[in-house]
Amino acid sequence: MVTIAIRVRPGASRTAVGGSYPGPYGPALIVAVGARPVDGQATEAALRALADAIRVRPSALRLKAGAASRDKLVELDDPPAGLDERVAALLGSGR
């Protein structure tokens, strides 16, 4: 099992995954989404965007902490090969 810290930026003009934020769970991957933070819409959009960015099925990701926060901790039970490199590249990309 792998955990990934993310920082959600709701209400963005476009969906983007990249950059680093010093969050409470350590360096967090920034996930900007167009969805508003209402009824978990931004969280769901962020999980879909993260899944696409790291090339896994959205159903493979599970929210571990931070349901009502911009800082979230996401679990992935069966990480694919090369996941660490993908996440490291996204953390440094700042797109």
Short mmCIF file of C-alpha atoms in Angstrom, two decimals:
data_model
loop_
_atom_site.label_atom_id
_atom_site.label_comp_id
_atom_site.label_asym_id
_atom_site.label_seq_id
_atom_site.Cartn_x
_atom_site.Cartn_y
_atom_site.Cartn_z
CA MET A 1 0.00 0.00 0.00
CA VAL A 2 1.21 3.48 -0.93
CA THR A 3 -0.04 6.83 0.35
CA ILE A 4 0.11 10.05 -1.64
CA ALA A 5 -0.43 13.47 -0.08
CA ILE A 6 -2.34 15.92 -2.27
CA ARG A 7 -3.36 19.58 -1.98
CA VAL A 8 -6.64 20.28 -3.81
CA ARG A 9 -7.21 23.66 -5.44
CA PRO A 10 -10.93 23.78 -6.25
CA GLY A 11 -12.47 26.25 -8.68
CA ALA A 12 -9.50 26.29 -11.05
CA SER A 13 -9.97 27.32 -14.67
CA ARG A 14 -8.59 23.96 -15.81
CA THR A 15 -7.67 20.60 -14.30
CA ALA A 16 -3.94 20.19 -13.69
CA VAL A 17 -1.74 17.94 -11.59
CA GLY A 18 1.74 19.11 -10.73
CA GLY A 19 3.82 21.06 -8.28
CA SER A 20 4.56 20.68 -4.61
CA TYR A 21 2.96 22.13 -1.50
CA PRO A 22 4.39 21.72 2.04
CA GLY A 23 1.27 20.16 3.55
CA PRO A 24 0.61 18.54 6.93
CA TYR A 25 1.33 15.06 5.50
CA GLY A 26 4.66 16.11 3.97
CA PRO A 27 5.27 17.38 0.43
CA ALA A 28 1.89 17.26 -1.27
CA LEU A 29 1.12 17.01 -4.96
CA ILE A 30 -1.03 19.95 -6.11
CA VAL A 31 -4.24 18.94 -7.89
CA ALA A 32 -6.22 21.82 -9.42
CA VAL A 33 -9.80 21.04 -10.42
CA GLY A 34 -12.71 23.08 -11.77
CA ALA A 35 -15.21 21.54 -9.36
CA ARG A 36 -16.37 23.55 -6.36
CA PRO A 37 -15.83 22.30 -2.80
CA VAL A 38 -19.48 21.36 -2.34
CA ASP A 39 -20.73 17.89 -1.34
CA GLY A 40 -17.35 16.29 -2.08
CA GLN A 41 -17.36 17.33 -5.75
CA ALA A 42 -13.82 18.76 -5.64
CA THR A 43 -12.53 15.67 -3.83
CA GLU A 44 -14.02 13.33 -6.44
CA ALA A 45 -12.65 15.44 -9.28
CA ALA A 46 -9.22 15.51 -7.62
CA LEU A 47 -9.17 11.73 -7.25
CA ARG A 48 -10.09 11.30 -10.93
CA ALA A 49 -7.39 13.79 -11.99
CA LEU A 50 -4.79 12.09 -9.79
CA ALA A 51 -5.70 8.66 -11.15
CA ASP A 52 -5.31 9.94 -14.71
CA ALA A 53 -1.97 11.60 -13.91
CA ILE A 54 -0.45 8.50 -12.30
CA ARG A 55 -2.15 6.16 -14.79
CA VAL A 56 -4.30 4.04 -12.50
CA ARG A 57 -8.04 3.36 -12.37
CA PRO A 58 -9.93 5.91 -10.25
CA SER A 59 -11.42 3.01 -8.26
CA ALA A 60 -7.88 2.01 -7.19
CA LEU A 61 -7.59 5.21 -5.13
CA ARG A 62 -9.15 5.60 -1.69
CA LEU A 63 -9.32 8.72 0.47
CA LYS A 64 -7.60 7.99 3.78
CA ALA A 65 -7.74 11.43 5.42
CA GLY A 66 -8.89 14.97 4.71
CA ALA A 67 -12.45 14.60 3.43
CA ALA A 68 -13.32 18.18 4.44
CA SER A 69 -9.88 19.68 3.91
CA ARG A 70 -7.82 20.84 0.95
CA ASP A 71 -4.99 18.65 2.27
CA LYS A 72 -5.77 14.99 1.67
CA LEU A 73 -4.06 11.64 2.01
CA VAL A 74 -4.87 9.10 -0.69
CA GLU A 75 -4.16 5.36 -0.54
CA LEU A 76 -3.33 3.06 -3.43
CA ASP A 77 -3.38 -0.66 -2.57
CA ASP A 78 -1.61 -2.15 -5.59
CA PRO A 79 0.82 0.48 -6.95
CA PRO A 80 1.98 0.00 -10.54
CA ALA A 81 5.66 -0.19 -11.45
CA GLY A 82 7.23 3.23 -11.79
CA LEU A 83 4.71 5.00 -9.54
CA ASP A 84 7.41 6.65 -7.40
CA GLU A 85 9.05 8.14 -10.49
CA ARG A 86 5.71 9.45 -11.83
CA VAL A 87 4.82 11.10 -8.53
CA ALA A 88 8.33 12.57 -8.18
CA ALA A 89 8.12 14.00 -11.70
CA LEU A 90 4.71 15.55 -10.97
CA LEU A 91 5.92 17.02 -7.68
CA GLY A 92 8.71 18.77 -9.53
CA SER A 93 6.74 19.79 -12.59
CA GLY A 94 4.72 22.74 -11.30
CA ARG A 95 2.37 22.63 -14.29
#
